[in-house]
Amino acid sequence: MYQTKTKTKVKTKTIFCVLCWCCLNYLAIKLAEKELLSMASKLLLTFAICRLIVTVGLTMDPTELLRLGVYGQLSVDPSDVQTASLDFGMLSRAEPWAVLHPASADDITRVVKAAYESEAHGFTISARGHGHSINGQAQTSNGVVIQMSGSRGRRLGSSTPAALRPHVYEKERYVDVWGGELWIDVLRSTLEHGLAPKSWTDYLYLSVGGTLSNAGISGQAFHQGPQITNVHELDVVTGKGELLTCSEEQNSGLFHAVLGGLGQFGIITRARISLEPAPKRVRWIRVLYSDFSTFTRDQEYLISLHELPASQKFDYVEGFVIVDEGLINNWRSSFFSPRNPVKITSLGTDGGVLYCLEITKNYDESTADTTDQEVESLLKKLNFIQSSVFTTDLLYVDFLDRVHKAELKLRSKGLWEVPHPWLNLFIPKSRIADFDKGVFKGILGNKTGGPILIYPMNKHKWDNRSSVVTPDEDVFYLVAFLRSALDNGEEMQSLEYLNHQNRQILKFCDEAGIKAKQYLPHYTTQEEWVDHFGDKWGQFYQRKMEFDPRYILATGQRIFKPSFQSSSNMAL
Ligand code: FAD
């Protein structure tokens, strides 16, 4: 009896929905033909709301969503929907029903609450920062995408509420920012006060909420920790639609859950980020190695200096692997050439592979005189190929924004908006030599299809109470395969080939017992997620039940599946 009733209810809703769709579409097309585009888009929006109302269930009054007060920010504009259905990876696609451009945290609260309070046939909510995920992590096909980045000001023009703009507290040395703020804008705002965040990503056109949902790492992490250990406080809208402030002292469970939490526990609307005096300039140095163990010994030595005063250590330690034959020239290594062309074959490589250590020293007018000496004395302790020192000197802001320059170059050649089958792994220090043998000198062959970063970090700089998972050793490496697939007829650059190689790398780690952990993890079954989290799964699950018990949030991560979710993201 109950089943029949439910079926009838669903059927009625479906018919209502289809009728709405047909009528509104017809009217929209007619109006569009008459160039009354704004009316057409209003009608489409009304349809989206009808569809939401129908799906939300009968407990909700049909005018409820209009009463939510977000009407003006909800969009079904095809270009908004199209943007929200794709990401940087270009590997999967899912169209949301509508896109919300929030004007405040309250808009987010209202929509999440509506999803939480809806009947069984509910809808999901995905916060989307700058959409620079690889595998559809910020997408949903069963609900609303909340476009966190770029919304501020877009709809509101100059009347942007002051509460959403970065607010720098000079004396306390922190900044409060909107969760969708891009790091490049955080930097610009703090530089006005002579301050800057301490920990970075290599690329700054990523949102604060997006990187804090993962970790946020770069060459500063060995001494500053990842971005998630440089946050004082957050405002978060949980999966129950509550807006809570959290920190070490207040709602600490939520605070630790959200940091590295893959968007599973709440939507970060404000973050309070730690600042330091901004350096003015950067000495940027690259040196080459042909022997892997010498390379990693030097990298590990440099990160062991983390507690020393700034004058006795570098500020940034990274590195990359050079496998391709010929000139060292990929989008991350521009300053080797054309002034300093290097041929791999000229350097007596070990198995055809070279390793580049990348280090920087920050300085300003007051320390300019001593910088050369400090660099010199640190370099003396390293064992790189003596003829392979490449140095450049630039403004701090230009160093931090370096990948954007590469982006512009690639964009101009049509090589940015291509599929990116990226794979990021944390490898324990004890097994990095095995990884080198099996992968860099084995599986990869002599063509990589993009940069491969490798650098170590100190585990004690990571807070184990956060949700992120790292290997169980004091030092572990990030190995990042940042490759682009090209449709140019070259098999080794094809998406299929690179995907196959990624699978081979994961299989190799598995079979060799290398306890690698994926960074920016991507799995498709809950068994794989349970395995990924290991000892932390129990806590992760409990936190989910506490903060998003209806599995509404960030379903694009494919960790928890709401009962009403019919289809997952589609592979392109
Ligand atoms: P999105 O892709 O929009 O979202 C990612 C996830 O976070 C989704 O699940 C989404 O639902 C969730 N989310 C987004 N906003 C919020 C919010 N406000 N609250 C809660 N959840 C939210 N990472 C590094 O650590 N270091 C690097 O050096 C680095 N370099 C990169 C360079 C490039 C060119 C690219 C494309 C990526 C790089 N990344 C790096 C990876 C990047 O940090 C992550 O992909 C990050 O999630 C992207 O941020 P986004 O704003 O685009 O997030």
JSON list of N, CA, C and O and ligand atoms in Angstrom, two decimals, residues 88 126-133 137-138 148-149 179-180 201-203 206-207 209-211 213-218 262-263 266-268 331 403 416 422 519-520 554 557, ligand 1:
[
{"chain": "A", "resi": 88, "resn": "PHE", "atom": "N", "xyz": [39.18, 21.01, -14.50]},
{"chain": "A", "resi": 88, "resn": "PHE", "atom": "CA", "xyz": [40.50, 21.09, -15.15]},
{"chain": "A", "resi": 88, "resn": "PHE", "atom": "C", "xyz": [40.91, 19.74, -15.76]},
{"chain": "A", "resi": 88, "resn": "PHE", "atom": "O", "xyz": [41.54, 19.69, -16.81]},
{"chain": "A", "resi": 126, "resn": "SER", "atom": "N", "xyz": [27.21, 20.58, -4.17]},
{"chain": "A", "resi": 126, "resn": "SER", "atom": "CA", "xyz": [28.66, 20.53, -4.32]},
{"chain": "A", "resi": 126, "resn": "SER", "atom": "C", "xyz": [29.21, 21.95, -4.34]},
{"chain": "A", "resi": 126, "resn": "SER", "atom": "O", "xyz": [28.85, 22.74, -5.22]},
{"chain": "A", "resi": 127, "resn": "ALA", "atom": "N", "xyz": [30.08, 22.24, -3.37]},
{"chain": "A", "resi": 127, "resn": "ALA", "atom": "CA", "xyz": [30.79, 23.52, -3.45]},
{"chain": "A", "resi": 127, "resn": "ALA", "atom": "C", "xyz": [31.81, 23.39, -4.56]},
{"chain": "A", "resi": 127, "resn": "ALA", "atom": "O", "xyz": [32.46, 22.35, -4.70]},
{"chain": "A", "resi": 128, "resn": "ARG", "atom": "N", "xyz": [31.93, 24.43, -5.36]},
{"chain": "A", "resi": 128, "resn": "ARG", "atom": "CA", "xyz": [32.95, 24.43, -6.41]},
{"chain": "A", "resi": 128, "resn": "ARG", "atom": "C", "xyz": [33.80, 25.68, -6.23]},
{"chain": "A", "resi": 128, "resn": "ARG", "atom": "O", "xyz": [33.28, 26.79, -6.21]},
{"chain": "A", "resi": 129, "resn": "GLY", "atom": "N", "xyz": [35.09, 25.47, -6.04]},
{"chain": "A", "resi": 129, "resn": "GLY", "atom": "CA", "xyz": [35.99, 26.62, -5.94]},
{"chain": "A", "resi": 129, "resn": "GLY", "atom": "C", "xyz": [36.31, 27.11, -7.32]},
{"chain": "A", "resi": 129, "resn": "GLY", "atom": "O", "xyz": [35.49, 27.72, -8.00]},
{"chain": "A", "resi": 130, "resn": "HIS", "atom": "N", "xyz": [37.52, 26.78, -7.81]},
{"chain": "A", "resi": 130, "resn": "HIS", "atom": "CA", "xyz": [37.89, 27.18, -9.16]},
{"chain": "A", "resi": 130, "resn": "HIS", "atom": "C", "xyz": [37.81, 26.01, -10.13]},
{"chain": "A", "resi": 130, "resn": "HIS", "atom": "O", "xyz": [38.30, 26.09, -11.25]},
{"chain": "A", "resi": 131, "resn": "GLY", "atom": "N", "xyz": [37.23, 24.89, -9.66]},
{"chain": "A", "resi": 131, "resn": "GLY", "atom": "CA", "xyz": [37.03, 23.74, -10.55]},
{"chain": "A", "resi": 131, "resn": "GLY", "atom": "C", "xyz": [38.34, 23.17, -11.09]},
{"chain": "A", "resi": 131, "resn": "GLY", "atom": "O", "xyz": [38.37, 22.68, -12.21]},
{"chain": "A", "resi": 132, "resn": "HIS", "atom": "N", "xyz": [39.39, 23.18, -10.28]},
{"chain": "A", "resi": 132, "resn": "HIS", "atom": "CA", "xyz": [40.68, 22.67, -10.75]},
{"chain": "A", "resi": 132, "resn": "HIS", "atom": "C", "xyz": [40.94, 21.25, -10.27]},
{"chain": "A", "resi": 132, "resn": "HIS", "atom": "O", "xyz": [42.09, 20.81, -10.18]},
{"chain": "A", "resi": 133, "resn": "SER", "atom": "N", "xyz": [39.86, 20.55, -9.97]},
{"chain": "A", "resi": 133, "resn": "SER", "atom": "CA", "xyz": [39.98, 19.12, -9.69]},
{"chain": "A", "resi": 133, "resn": "SER", "atom": "C", "xyz": [40.23, 18.37, -10.99]},
{"chain": "A", "resi": 133, "resn": "SER", "atom": "O", "xyz": [40.05, 18.92, -12.09]},
{"chain": "A", "resi": 137, "resn": "GLN", "atom": "N", "xyz": [35.50, 16.03, -8.82]},
{"chain": "A", "resi": 137, "resn": "GLN", "atom": "CA", "xyz": [35.26, 16.10, -7.37]},
{"chain": "A", "resi": 137, "resn": "GLN", "atom": "C", "xyz": [34.28, 17.21, -6.97]},
{"chain": "A", "resi": 137, "resn": "GLN", "atom": "O", "xyz": [33.66, 17.12, -5.91]},
{"chain": "A", "resi": 138, "resn": "ALA", "atom": "N", "xyz": [34.14, 18.26, -7.79]},
{"chain": "A", "resi": 138, "resn": "ALA", "atom": "CA", "xyz": [33.24, 19.36, -7.42]},
{"chain": "A", "resi": 138, "resn": "ALA", "atom": "C", "xyz": [31.95, 19.32, -8.24]},
{"chain": "A", "resi": 138, "resn": "ALA", "atom": "O", "xyz": [31.20, 20.29, -8.27]},
{"chain": "A", "resi": 148, "resn": "MET", "atom": "N", "xyz": [31.65, 28.93, -5.58]},
{"chain": "A", "resi": 148, "resn": "MET", "atom": "CA", "xyz": [32.25, 29.73, -4.51]},
{"chain": "A", "resi": 148, "resn": "MET", "atom": "C", "xyz": [33.17, 30.82, -5.05]},
{"chain": "A", "resi": 148, "resn": "MET", "atom": "O", "xyz": [33.23, 31.93, -4.52]},
{"chain": "A", "resi": 149, "resn": "SER", "atom": "N", "xyz": [33.96, 30.49, -6.08]},
{"chain": "A", "resi": 149, "resn": "SER", "atom": "CA", "xyz": [34.92, 31.47, -6.63]},
{"chain": "A", "resi": 149, "resn": "SER", "atom": "C", "xyz": [34.26, 32.27, -7.74]},
{"chain": "A", "resi": 149, "resn": "SER", "atom": "O", "xyz": [33.48, 31.73, -8.51]},
{"chain": "A", "resi": 179, "resn": "GLY", "atom": "N", "xyz": [35.62, 31.70, 1.51]},
{"chain": "A", "resi": 179, "resn": "GLY", "atom": "CA", "xyz": [36.08, 30.35, 1.12]},
{"chain": "A", "resi": 179, "resn": "GLY", "atom": "C", "xyz": [36.36, 30.21, -0.36]},
{"chain": "A", "resi": 179, "resn": "GLY", "atom": "O", "xyz": [37.14, 29.35, -0.77]},
{"chain": "A", "resi": 180, "resn": "GLY", "atom": "N", "xyz": [35.71, 31.04, -1.19]},
{"chain": "A", "resi": 180, "resn": "GLY", "atom": "CA", "xyz": [35.93, 30.93, -2.64]},
{"chain": "A", "resi": 180, "resn": "GLY", "atom": "C", "xyz": [37.02, 31.85, -3.15]},
{"chain": "A", "resi": 180, "resn": "GLY", "atom": "O", "xyz": [37.28, 31.90, -4.37]},
{"chain": "A", "resi": 201, "resn": "THR", "atom": "N", "xyz": [50.58, 26.76, -2.61]},
{"chain": "A", "resi": 201, "resn": "THR", "atom": "CA", "xyz": [50.59, 25.76, -3.66]},
{"chain": "A", "resi": 201, "resn": "THR", "atom": "C", "xyz": [51.44, 26.33, -4.79]},
{"chain": "A", "resi": 201, "resn": "THR", "atom": "O", "xyz": [51.67, 27.55, -4.82]},
{"chain": "A", "resi": 202, "resn": "ASP", "atom": "N", "xyz": [51.86, 25.51, -5.73]},
{"chain": "A", "resi": 202, "resn": "ASP", "atom": "CA", "xyz": [52.69, 26.03, -6.82]},
{"chain": "A", "resi": 202, "resn": "ASP", "atom": "C", "xyz": [51.92, 27.00, -7.72]},
{"chain": "A", "resi": 202, "resn": "ASP", "atom": "O", "xyz": [52.52, 27.81, -8.42]},
{"chain": "A", "resi": 203, "resn": "TYR", "atom": "N", "xyz": [50.60, 26.84, -7.72]},
{"chain": "A", "resi": 203, "resn": "TYR", "atom": "CA", "xyz": [49.74, 27.60, -8.63]},
{"chain": "A", "resi": 203, "resn": "TYR", "atom": "C", "xyz": [48.71, 28.32, -7.77]},
{"chain": "A", "resi": 203, "resn": "TYR", "atom": "O", "xyz": [48.17, 27.73, -6.83]},
{"chain": "A", "resi": 206, "resn": "LEU", "atom": "N", "xyz": [43.69, 28.85, -7.45]},
{"chain": "A", "resi": 206, "resn": "LEU", "atom": "CA", "xyz": [42.95, 27.78, -6.78]},
{"chain": "A", "resi": 206, "resn": "LEU", "atom": "C", "xyz": [42.24, 28.45, -5.62]},
{"chain": "A", "resi": 206, "resn": "LEU", "atom": "O", "xyz": [42.74, 29.45, -5.07]},
{"chain": "A", "resi": 207, "resn": "SER", "atom": "N", "xyz": [41.09, 27.92, -5.20]},
{"chain": "A", "resi": 207, "resn": "SER", "atom": "CA", "xyz": [40.38, 28.61, -4.13]},
{"chain": "A", "resi": 207, "resn": "SER", "atom": "C", "xyz": [40.88, 28.14, -2.76]},
{"chain": "A", "resi": 207, "resn": "SER", "atom": "O", "xyz": [41.40, 27.02, -2.61]},
{"chain": "A", "resi": 209, "resn": "GLY", "atom": "N", "xyz": [39.02, 27.38, -0.16]},
{"chain": "A", "resi": 209, "resn": "GLY", "atom": "CA", "xyz": [38.25, 26.21, 0.27]},
{"chain": "A", "resi": 209, "resn": "GLY", "atom": "C", "xyz": [38.67, 24.95, -0.46]},
{"chain": "A", "resi": 209, "resn": "GLY", "atom": "O", "xyz": [38.69, 23.86, 0.12]},
{"chain": "A", "resi": 210, "resn": "GLY", "atom": "N", "xyz": [39.04, 25.08, -1.73]},
{"chain": "A", "resi": 210, "resn": "GLY", "atom": "CA", "xyz": [39.45, 23.92, -2.54]},
{"chain": "A", "resi": 210, "resn": "GLY", "atom": "C", "xyz": [40.76, 23.32, -2.06]},
{"chain": "A", "resi": 210, "resn": "GLY", "atom": "O", "xyz": [40.89, 22.11, -1.94]},
{"chain": "A", "resi": 211, "resn": "THR", "atom": "N", "xyz": [41.76, 24.17, -1.76]},
{"chain": "A", "resi": 211, "resn": "THR", "atom": "CA", "xyz": [43.05, 23.60, -1.32]},
{"chain": "A", "resi": 211, "resn": "THR", "atom": "C", "xyz": [42.97, 23.14, 0.14]},
{"chain": "A", "resi": 211, "resn": "THR", "atom": "O", "xyz": [43.55, 22.12, 0.48]},
{"chain": "A", "resi": 213, "resn": "SER", "atom": "N", "xyz": [40.52, 21.80, 1.48]},
{"chain": "A", "resi": 213, "resn": "SER", "atom": "CA", "xyz": [39.81, 20.52, 1.49]},
{"chain": "A", "resi": 213, "resn": "SER", "atom": "C", "xyz": [40.74, 19.37, 1.15]},
{"chain": "A", "resi": 213, "resn": "SER", "atom": "O", "xyz": [40.38, 18.20, 1.28]},
{"chain": "A", "resi": 214, "resn": "ASN", "atom": "N", "xyz": [41.94, 19.69, 0.67]},
{"chain": "A", "resi": 214, "resn": "ASN", "atom": "CA", "xyz": [42.93, 18.65, 0.35]},
{"chain": "A", "resi": 214, "resn": "ASN", "atom": "C", "xyz": [44.12, 18.73, 1.31]},
{"chain": "A", "resi": 214, "resn": "ASN", "atom": "O", "xyz": [44.33, 17.86, 2.12]},
{"chain": "A", "resi": 215, "resn": "ALA", "atom": "N", "xyz": [44.91, 19.78, 1.20]},
{"chain": "A", "resi": 215, "resn": "ALA", "atom": "CA", "xyz": [46.04, 20.02, 2.12]},
{"chain": "A", "resi": 215, "resn": "ALA", "atom": "C", "xyz": [46.72, 21.34, 1.72]},
{"chain": "A", "resi": 215, "resn": "ALA", "atom": "O", "xyz": [46.94, 22.21, 2.55]},
{"chain": "A", "resi": 216, "resn": "GLY", "atom": "N", "xyz": [47.03, 21.48, 0.40]},
{"chain": "A", "resi": 216, "resn": "GLY", "atom": "CA", "xyz": [47.72, 22.68, -0.07]},
{"chain": "A", "resi": 216, "resn": "GLY", "atom": "C", "xyz": [49.21, 22.57, 0.20]},
{"chain": "A", "resi": 216, "resn": "GLY", "atom": "O", "xyz": [49.67, 22.91, 1.29]},
{"chain": "A", "resi": 217, "resn": "ILE", "atom": "N", "xyz": [49.95, 22.07, -0.79]},
{"chain": "A", "resi": 217, "resn": "ILE", "atom": "CA", "xyz": [51.38, 21.87, -0.55]},
{"chain": "A", "resi": 217, "resn": "ILE", "atom": "C", "xyz": [52.24, 22.47, -1.65]},
{"chain": "A", "resi": 217, "resn": "ILE", "atom": "O", "xyz": [51.82, 22.59, -2.81]},
{"chain": "A", "resi": 218, "resn": "SER", "atom": "N", "xyz": [53.44, 22.82, -1.23]},
{"chain": "A", "resi": 218, "resn": "SER", "atom": "CA", "xyz": [54.46, 23.32, -2.16]},
{"chain": "A", "resi": 218, "resn": "SER", "atom": "C", "xyz": [55.79, 23.20, -1.45]},
{"chain": "A", "resi": 218, "resn": "SER", "atom": "O", "xyz": [55.89, 22.53, -0.41]},
{"chain": "A", "resi": 262, "resn": "LEU", "atom": "N", "xyz": [38.07, 16.80, 2.03]},
{"chain": "A", "resi": 262, "resn": "LEU", "atom": "CA", "xyz": [37.52, 16.53, 0.71]},
{"chain": "A", "resi": 262, "resn": "LEU", "atom": "C", "xyz": [36.07, 17.03, 0.57]},
{"chain": "A", "resi": 262, "resn": "LEU", "atom": "O", "xyz": [35.27, 16.43, -0.15]},
{"chain": "A", "resi": 263, "resn": "GLY", "atom": "N", "xyz": [35.76, 18.08, 1.28]},
{"chain": "A", "resi": 263, "resn": "GLY", "atom": "CA", "xyz": [34.43, 18.70, 1.17]},
{"chain": "A", "resi": 263, "resn": "GLY", "atom": "C", "xyz": [33.31, 17.89, 1.79]},
{"chain": "A", "resi": 263, "resn": "GLY", "atom": "O", "xyz": [32.13, 18.19, 1.60]},
{"chain": "A", "resi": 266, "resn": "GLY", "atom": "N", "xyz": [31.43, 19.89, 5.39]},
{"chain": "A", "resi": 266, "resn": "GLY", "atom": "CA", "xyz": [30.85, 21.23, 5.39]},
{"chain": "A", "resi": 266, "resn": "GLY", "atom": "C", "xyz": [31.49, 22.09, 4.30]},
{"chain": "A", "resi": 266, "resn": "GLY", "atom": "O", "xyz": [32.49, 21.71, 3.69]},
{"chain": "A", "resi": 267, "resn": "ILE", "atom": "N", "xyz": [30.87, 23.23, 4.10]},
{"chain": "A", "resi": 267, "resn": "ILE", "atom": "CA", "xyz": [31.37, 24.17, 3.10]},
{"chain": "A", "resi": 267, "resn": "ILE", "atom": "C", "xyz": [32.06, 25.32, 3.82]},
{"chain": "A", "resi": 267, "resn": "ILE", "atom": "O", "xyz": [31.44, 25.99, 4.66]},
{"chain": "A", "resi": 268, "resn": "ILE", "atom": "N", "xyz": [33.33, 25.50, 3.51]},
{"chain": "A", "resi": 268, "resn": "ILE", "atom": "CA", "xyz": [34.10, 26.56, 4.17]},
{"chain": "A", "resi": 268, "resn": "ILE", "atom": "C", "xyz": [33.67, 27.90, 3.57]},
{"chain": "A", "resi": 268, "resn": "ILE", "atom": "O", "xyz": [33.82, 28.12, 2.36]},
{"chain": "A", "resi": 331, "resn": "TRP", "atom": "N", "xyz": [56.77, 22.70, -19.37]},
{"chain": "A", "resi": 331, "resn": "TRP", "atom": "CA", "xyz": [56.16, 23.97, -18.94]},
{"chain": "A", "resi": 331, "resn": "TRP", "atom": "C", "xyz": [56.54, 24.40, -17.54]},
{"chain": "A", "resi": 331, "resn": "TRP", "atom": "O", "xyz": [56.24, 25.50, -17.13]},
{"chain": "A", "resi": 403, "resn": "VAL", "atom": "N", "xyz": [53.62, 29.64, -12.12]},
{"chain": "A", "resi": 403, "resn": "VAL", "atom": "CA", "xyz": [52.93, 28.67, -12.98]},
{"chain": "A", "resi": 403, "resn": "VAL", "atom": "C", "xyz": [51.88, 29.37, -13.87]},
{"chain": "A", "resi": 403, "resn": "VAL", "atom": "O", "xyz": [51.58, 28.90, -14.96]},
{"chain": "A", "resi": 416, "resn": "TRP", "atom": "N", "xyz": [46.25, 24.10, -22.86]},
{"chain": "A", "resi": 416, "resn": "TRP", "atom": "CA", "xyz": [45.83, 24.15, -21.46]},
{"chain": "A", "resi": 416, "resn": "TRP", "atom": "C", "xyz": [44.52, 23.40, -21.27]},
{"chain": "A", "resi": 416, "resn": "TRP", "atom": "O", "xyz": [44.38, 22.60, -20.36]},
{"chain": "A", "resi": 422, "resn": "TRP", "atom": "N", "xyz": [46.12, 13.43, -14.19]},
{"chain": "A", "resi": 422, "resn": "TRP", "atom": "CA", "xyz": [47.17, 13.63, -13.19]},
{"chain": "A", "resi": 422, "resn": "TRP", "atom": "C", "xyz": [47.10, 12.54, -12.12]},
{"chain": "A", "resi": 422, "resn": "TRP", "atom": "O", "xyz": [46.02, 12.05, -11.77]},
{"chain": "A", "resi": 519, "resn": "TYR", "atom": "N", "xyz": [47.51, 11.59, -3.05]},
{"chain": "A", "resi": 519, "resn": "TYR", "atom": "CA", "xyz": [47.15, 12.96, -2.67]},
{"chain": "A", "resi": 519, "resn": "TYR", "atom": "C", "xyz": [46.14, 13.43, -3.73]},
{"chain": "A", "resi": 519, "resn": "TYR", "atom": "O", "xyz": [46.26, 13.04, -4.89]},
{"chain": "A", "resi": 520, "resn": "LEU", "atom": "N", "xyz": [45.15, 14.26, -3.36]},
{"chain": "A", "resi": 520, "resn": "LEU", "atom": "CA", "xyz": [44.02, 14.58, -4.23]},
{"chain": "A", "resi": 520, "resn": "LEU", "atom": "C", "xyz": [43.41, 13.25, -4.69]},
{"chain": "A", "resi": 520, "resn": "LEU", "atom": "O", "xyz": [43.30, 12.98, -5.89]},
{"chain": "A", "resi": 554, "resn": "ALA", "atom": "N", "xyz": [29.44, 17.25, -1.57]},
{"chain": "A", "resi": 554, "resn": "ALA", "atom": "CA", "xyz": [30.60, 16.81, -2.36]},
{"chain": "A", "resi": 554, "resn": "ALA", "atom": "C", "xyz": [30.52, 15.34, -2.77]},
{"chain": "A", "resi": 554, "resn": "ALA", "atom": "O", "xyz": [31.46, 14.57, -2.56]},
{"chain": "A", "resi": 557, "resn": "GLN", "atom": "N", "xyz": [33.17, 13.33, -5.00]},
{"chain": "A", "resi": 557, "resn": "GLN", "atom": "CA", "xyz": [34.33, 12.59, -4.50]},
{"chain": "A", "resi": 557, "resn": "GLN", "atom": "C", "xyz": [34.06, 11.09, -4.52]},
{"chain": "A", "resi": 557, "resn": "GLN", "atom": "O", "xyz": [34.99, 10.29, -4.41]},
{"chain": "B", "resi": 1, "resn": "FAD", "atom": "P1", "xyz": [37.53, 22.52, -6.76]},
{"chain": "B", "resi": 1, "resn": "FAD", "atom": "O1", "xyz": [38.05, 21.65, -7.84]},
{"chain": "B", "resi": 1, "resn": "FAD", "atom": "O2", "xyz": [36.52, 23.51, -7.14]},
{"chain": "B", "resi": 1, "resn": "FAD", "atom": "O3", "xyz": [36.99, 21.60, -5.56]},
{"chain": "B", "resi": 1, "resn": "FAD", "atom": "C1", "xyz": [37.77, 20.57, -5.04]},
{"chain": "B", "resi": 1, "resn": "FAD", "atom": "C2", "xyz": [37.00, 19.85, -3.90]},
{"chain": "B", "resi": 1, "resn": "FAD", "atom": "O4", "xyz": [36.88, 20.72, -2.80]},
{"chain": "B", "resi": 1, "resn": "FAD", "atom": "C3", "xyz": [35.59, 19.45, -4.29]},
{"chain": "B", "resi": 1, "resn": "FAD", "atom": "O5", "xyz": [35.24, 18.26, -3.65]},
{"chain": "B", "resi": 1, "resn": "FAD", "atom": "C4", "xyz": [34.75, 20.59, -3.76]},
{"chain": "B", "resi": 1, "resn": "FAD", "atom": "O6", "xyz": [33.43, 20.20, -3.49]},
{"chain": "B", "resi": 1, "resn": "FAD", "atom": "C5", "xyz": [35.51, 20.97, -2.51]},
{"chain": "B", "resi": 1, "resn": "FAD", "atom": "N1", "xyz": [35.38, 22.39, -2.19]},
{"chain": "B", "resi": 1, "resn": "FAD", "atom": "C6", "xyz": [35.60, 23.44, -3.00]},
{"chain": "B", "resi": 1, "resn": "FAD", "atom": "N2", "xyz": [35.40, 24.60, -2.32]},
{"chain": "B", "resi": 1, "resn": "FAD", "atom": "C7", "xyz": [35.05, 24.25, -1.07]},
{"chain": "B", "resi": 1, "resn": "FAD", "atom": "C8", "xyz": [34.72, 24.97, 0.10]},
{"chain": "B", "resi": 1, "resn": "FAD", "atom": "N3", "xyz": [34.68, 26.31, 0.11]},
{"chain": "B", "resi": 1, "resn": "FAD", "atom": "N4", "xyz": [34.40, 24.28, 1.21]},
{"chain": "B", "resi": 1, "resn": "FAD", "atom": "C9", "xyz": [34.42, 22.93, 1.23]},
{"chain": "B", "resi": 1, "resn": "FAD", "atom": "N5", "xyz": [34.72, 22.19, 0.15]},
{"chain": "B", "resi": 1, "resn": "FAD", "atom": "C10", "xyz": [35.04, 22.84, -0.97]},
{"chain": "B", "resi": 1, "resn": "FAD", "atom": "N6", "xyz": [47.58, 21.26, -5.03]},
{"chain": "B", "resi": 1, "resn": "FAD", "atom": "C11", "xyz": [48.57, 21.40, -4.13]},
{"chain": "B", "resi": 1, "resn": "FAD", "atom": "O7", "xyz": [48.42, 21.04, -2.97]},
{"chain": "B", "resi": 1, "resn": "FAD", "atom": "N7", "xyz": [49.76, 21.97, -4.50]},
{"chain": "B", "resi": 1, "resn": "FAD", "atom": "C12", "xyz": [49.98, 22.46, -5.75]},
{"chain": "B", "resi": 1, "resn": "FAD", "atom": "O8", "xyz": [51.05, 22.96, -6.02]},
{"chain": "B", "resi": 1, "resn": "FAD", "atom": "C13", "xyz": [48.95, 22.34, -6.70]},
{"chain": "B", "resi": 1, "resn": "FAD", "atom": "N8", "xyz": [49.10, 22.83, -7.95]},
{"chain": "B", "resi": 1, "resn": "FAD", "atom": "C14", "xyz": [48.09, 22.72, -8.83]},
{"chain": "B", "resi": 1, "resn": "FAD", "atom": "C15", "xyz": [48.26, 23.27, -10.12]},
{"chain": "B", "resi": 1, "resn": "FAD", "atom": "C16", "xyz": [47.25, 23.19, -11.05]},
{"chain": "B", "resi": 1, "resn": "FAD", "atom": "C17", "xyz": [47.46, 23.77, -12.42]},
{"chain": "B", "resi": 1, "resn": "FAD", "atom": "C18", "xyz": [46.04, 22.50, -10.72]},
{"chain": "B", "resi": 1, "resn": "FAD", "atom": "C19", "xyz": [44.97, 22.35, -11.74]},
{"chain": "B", "resi": 1, "resn": "FAD", "atom": "C20", "xyz": [45.87, 21.96, -9.45]},
{"chain": "B", "resi": 1, "resn": "FAD", "atom": "C21", "xyz": [46.88, 22.06, -8.50]},
{"chain": "B", "resi": 1, "resn": "FAD", "atom": "N9", "xyz": [46.75, 21.55, -7.21]},
{"chain": "B", "resi": 1, "resn": "FAD", "atom": "C22", "xyz": [47.75, 21.70, -6.30]},
{"chain": "B", "resi": 1, "resn": "FAD", "atom": "C23", "xyz": [45.54, 20.79, -6.83]},
{"chain": "B", "resi": 1, "resn": "FAD", "atom": "C24", "xyz": [44.52, 21.69, -6.16]},
{"chain": "B", "resi": 1, "resn": "FAD", "atom": "O9", "xyz": [44.97, 22.12, -4.89]},
{"chain": "B", "resi": 1, "resn": "FAD", "atom": "C25", "xyz": [43.19, 20.96, -5.92]},
{"chain": "B", "resi": 1, "resn": "FAD", "atom": "O10", "xyz": [42.72, 20.38, -7.10]},
{"chain": "B", "resi": 1, "resn": "FAD", "atom": "C26", "xyz": [42.15, 21.93, -5.37]},
{"chain": "B", "resi": 1, "resn": "FAD", "atom": "O11", "xyz": [41.03, 21.23, -4.93]},
{"chain": "B", "resi": 1, "resn": "FAD", "atom": "C27", "xyz": [41.74, 22.90, -6.44]},
{"chain": "B", "resi": 1, "resn": "FAD", "atom": "O12", "xyz": [41.04, 23.97, -5.87]},
{"chain": "B", "resi": 1, "resn": "FAD", "atom": "P2", "xyz": [39.68, 24.44, -6.54]},
{"chain": "B", "resi": 1, "resn": "FAD", "atom": "O13", "xyz": [39.32, 25.69, -5.87]},
{"chain": "B", "resi": 1, "resn": "FAD", "atom": "O14", "xyz": [39.78, 24.46, -7.99]},
{"chain": "B", "resi": 1, "resn": "FAD", "atom": "O15", "xyz": [38.75, 23.23, -6.03]}
]
